[in-house]
Amino acid sequence: MQNRTPRIPQQPALNHRAETDSELTAELAAVVTGARRRALRDGDQQIDTAHLLHSLIESDPEVRTAFAGGPQLARVLGYLVQRSIGYGLRWQGAIEDSGAIPVVSGAPDAGVEGWSPCAALAMDDAHRRARLRGRERAGGLDLLAALAADRQCRAVEVLERAGVDAALLADRIVEASGRG
């Protein structure tokens, strides 16, 4: 009898800045680990912003409360689940790039291995947001605000398809935390 469980490829190295993991709360480190697993399971070469959003919503209760009620959150999760079961195949194999930084394969500044350019920028922005609040470590709401602020990323595409005004969500998070 054959095993019908699909073979999961070995996890690629994740070479984000060495200090990044030390700048994450334990909760956000778990989100990154979950996003990495999700990318592998989906057969994607990189963690993208939709992987981060999905993992954030699953892992962080504070992030879930940032949405305008249960129905809105359920719609977002519905789109994310559809993507993970194959309806997001048009994204598979494509690099998520908002155009904020140039992406040239093999170039030293081509991005962070294992991360889409948008996801790497979102993590950097989450760190910046945490520092503006006087915190050493970025948390889930820092990352959610960073994701929602990038109008060209896959996470915003998911949010908008689910009826979430991403700009309003980002503003609400910033306003609630008293940060910029």
Short mmCIF file of C-alpha atoms in Angstrom, two decimals:
data_model
loop_
_atom_site.label_atom_id
_atom_site.label_comp_id
_atom_site.label_asym_id
_atom_site.label_seq_id
_atom_site.Cartn_x
_atom_site.Cartn_y
_atom_site.Cartn_z
CA MET A 1 0.00 0.00 0.00
CA GLN A 2 1.34 3.42 -0.92
CA ASN A 3 1.48 6.34 1.46
CA ARG A 4 -0.79 9.05 0.07
CA THR A 5 0.65 11.77 2.25
CA PRO A 6 2.48 14.21 -0.04
CA ARG A 7 6.19 14.53 0.48
CA ILE A 8 7.08 17.92 1.96
CA PRO A 9 10.34 19.33 0.60
CA GLN A 10 13.13 20.32 2.93
CA GLN A 11 12.72 23.78 4.37
CA PRO A 12 14.90 26.37 2.64
CA ALA A 13 17.23 28.49 4.69
CA LEU A 14 15.74 31.74 5.86
CA ASN A 15 18.44 34.35 5.78
CA HIS A 16 16.60 37.41 7.01
CA ARG A 17 18.82 39.77 8.98
CA ALA A 18 20.36 37.95 11.93
CA GLU A 19 19.00 40.46 14.39
CA THR A 20 15.45 40.11 13.10
CA ASP A 21 14.52 37.11 15.24
CA SER A 22 15.83 38.84 18.35
CA GLU A 23 13.63 41.84 17.47
CA LEU A 24 10.43 39.75 17.43
CA THR A 25 8.12 39.03 20.31
CA ALA A 26 7.66 35.32 20.98
CA GLU A 27 4.20 35.60 19.42
CA LEU A 28 5.51 37.17 16.23
CA ALA A 29 8.34 34.63 16.01
CA ALA A 30 5.63 31.93 16.08
CA VAL A 31 3.81 33.77 13.28
CA VAL A 32 6.95 33.74 11.13
CA THR A 33 7.43 30.03 11.80
CA GLY A 34 3.80 29.37 10.85
CA ALA A 35 4.13 31.44 7.67
CA ARG A 36 7.28 29.52 6.73
CA ARG A 37 5.45 26.19 7.21
CA ARG A 38 2.48 27.46 5.22
CA ALA A 39 4.72 28.55 2.31
CA LEU A 40 6.38 25.14 2.24
CA ARG A 41 3.08 23.31 2.38
CA ASP A 42 1.69 25.50 -0.43
CA GLY A 43 4.77 24.77 -2.54
CA ASP A 44 5.82 28.42 -2.60
CA GLN A 45 9.48 29.41 -2.82
CA GLN A 46 9.06 32.37 -0.50
CA ILE A 47 7.08 33.57 2.48
CA ASP A 48 4.75 36.22 1.12
CA THR A 49 2.46 38.71 2.83
CA ALA A 50 -0.60 36.47 2.50
CA HIS A 51 1.27 33.71 4.38
CA LEU A 52 2.13 36.24 7.09
CA LEU A 53 -1.46 37.51 7.27
CA HIS A 54 -2.87 33.98 7.54
CA SER A 55 -0.43 33.02 10.28
CA LEU A 56 -1.05 36.32 12.12
CA ILE A 57 -4.80 35.79 12.20
CA GLU A 58 -4.46 32.18 13.33
CA SER A 59 -1.89 32.92 16.04
CA ASP A 60 -2.55 36.35 17.52
CA PRO A 61 -5.79 37.17 19.39
CA GLU A 62 -4.87 40.86 19.44
CA VAL A 63 -4.70 40.85 15.63
CA ARG A 64 -8.12 39.18 15.40
CA THR A 65 -9.66 41.95 17.51
CA ALA A 66 -8.32 44.59 15.09
CA PHE A 67 -10.93 43.54 12.53
CA ALA A 68 -14.47 44.95 12.52
CA GLY A 69 -16.21 41.94 13.97
CA GLY A 70 -16.49 38.22 13.42
CA PRO A 71 -18.13 38.25 9.96
CA GLN A 72 -15.32 40.38 8.52
CA LEU A 73 -12.67 38.15 10.06
CA ALA A 74 -14.48 35.04 8.78
CA ARG A 75 -14.47 36.43 5.22
CA VAL A 76 -10.72 37.13 5.42
CA LEU A 77 -10.03 33.63 6.72
CA GLY A 78 -12.25 32.22 3.97
CA TYR A 79 -10.13 33.83 1.27
CA LEU A 80 -6.93 32.71 2.96
CA VAL A 81 -8.17 29.12 3.23
CA GLN A 82 -9.23 29.15 -0.43
CA ARG A 83 -5.74 30.24 -1.33
CA SER A 84 -4.15 27.50 0.76
CA ILE A 85 -6.26 24.77 -0.87
CA GLY A 86 -5.30 25.83 -4.35
CA TYR A 87 -7.45 28.70 -5.54
CA GLY A 88 -4.46 31.01 -5.25
CA LEU A 89 -2.38 29.06 -7.73
CA ARG A 90 -1.95 32.10 -9.95
CA TRP A 91 0.41 33.39 -7.23
CA GLN A 92 2.41 30.17 -7.07
CA GLY A 93 5.86 30.52 -8.56
CA ALA A 94 5.52 34.29 -8.91
CA ILE A 95 7.52 36.71 -6.80
CA GLU A 96 5.37 39.07 -4.80
CA ASP A 97 6.73 42.53 -5.54
CA SER A 98 5.05 45.88 -4.97
CA GLY A 99 7.73 47.67 -6.96
CA ALA A 100 9.05 49.41 -3.85
CA ILE A 101 12.47 47.82 -4.36
CA PRO A 102 13.96 46.42 -7.57
CA VAL A 103 13.97 42.65 -7.86
CA VAL A 104 16.82 41.30 -9.96
CA SER A 105 17.64 37.65 -9.59
CA GLY A 106 21.13 37.06 -8.27
CA ALA A 107 21.80 40.69 -7.39
CA PRO A 108 23.17 41.33 -3.89
CA ASP A 109 20.21 43.59 -3.07
CA ALA A 110 17.61 41.34 -4.72
CA GLY A 111 15.91 40.81 -1.40
CA VAL A 112 16.04 38.39 1.46
CA GLU A 113 16.32 34.71 0.63
CA GLY A 114 13.15 32.87 1.55
CA TRP A 115 11.04 36.07 1.70
CA SER A 116 9.14 37.93 -0.98
CA PRO A 117 10.33 41.54 -1.30
CA CYS A 118 6.97 42.74 0.10
CA ALA A 119 7.15 40.39 3.10
CA ALA A 120 10.72 41.47 3.89
CA LEU A 121 9.69 45.13 3.67
CA ALA A 122 6.66 44.46 5.90
CA MET A 123 8.90 42.90 8.55
CA ASP A 124 11.26 45.87 8.38
CA ASP A 125 8.30 48.25 8.67
CA ALA A 126 6.96 46.30 11.66
CA HIS A 127 10.33 46.79 13.39
CA ARG A 128 10.23 50.50 12.57
CA ARG A 129 6.72 50.81 13.97
CA ALA A 130 7.75 49.05 17.18
CA ARG A 131 10.73 51.37 17.62
CA LEU A 132 8.48 54.42 17.11
CA ARG A 133 6.41 53.15 20.05
CA GLY A 134 9.55 52.77 22.13
CA ARG A 135 9.54 48.98 21.92
CA GLU A 136 12.55 46.83 21.17
CA ARG A 137 10.51 44.05 19.58
CA ALA A 138 7.87 44.05 16.89
CA GLY A 139 4.52 42.47 17.66
CA GLY A 140 1.55 41.18 15.68
CA LEU A 141 -0.22 44.52 15.40
CA ASP A 142 3.00 46.14 14.14
CA LEU A 143 3.13 43.57 11.35
CA LEU A 144 -0.61 43.79 10.59
CA ALA A 145 -0.36 47.58 10.25
CA ALA A 146 2.68 47.21 7.99
CA LEU A 147 0.89 44.66 5.80
CA ALA A 148 -2.28 46.74 5.55
CA ALA A 149 -0.28 49.85 4.61
CA ASP A 150 1.30 48.26 1.49
CA ARG A 151 -1.40 48.77 -1.14
CA GLN A 152 0.38 46.48 -3.63
CA CYS A 153 0.90 43.36 -1.51
CA ARG A 154 -1.02 40.09 -1.61
CA ALA A 155 -2.23 40.52 1.97
CA VAL A 156 -4.05 43.72 0.95
CA GLU A 157 -5.51 41.94 -2.06
CA VAL A 158 -6.92 39.28 0.29
CA LEU A 159 -8.19 41.92 2.73
CA GLU A 160 -9.92 43.91 0.00
CA ARG A 161 -11.51 40.84 -1.60
CA ALA A 162 -12.94 40.08 1.85
CA GLY A 163 -14.40 43.60 2.10
CA VAL A 164 -11.80 45.04 4.48
CA ASP A 165 -10.64 48.60 3.88
CA ALA A 166 -6.92 47.99 4.38
CA ALA A 167 -6.03 51.68 4.72
CA LEU A 168 -8.72 52.13 7.38
CA LEU A 169 -7.47 49.01 9.19
CA ALA A 170 -3.88 50.34 9.21
CA ASP A 171 -5.08 53.76 10.44
CA ARG A 172 -7.20 52.16 13.19
CA ILE A 173 -4.21 50.19 14.46
CA VAL A 174 -1.97 53.26 14.43
CA GLU A 175 -4.62 55.37 16.16
CA ALA A 176 -5.34 52.75 18.83
CA SER A 177 -1.69 52.40 19.69
CA GLY A 178 -0.86 56.10 19.52
CA ARG A 179 1.98 55.55 17.06
CA GLY A 180 2.86 56.65 13.57
#
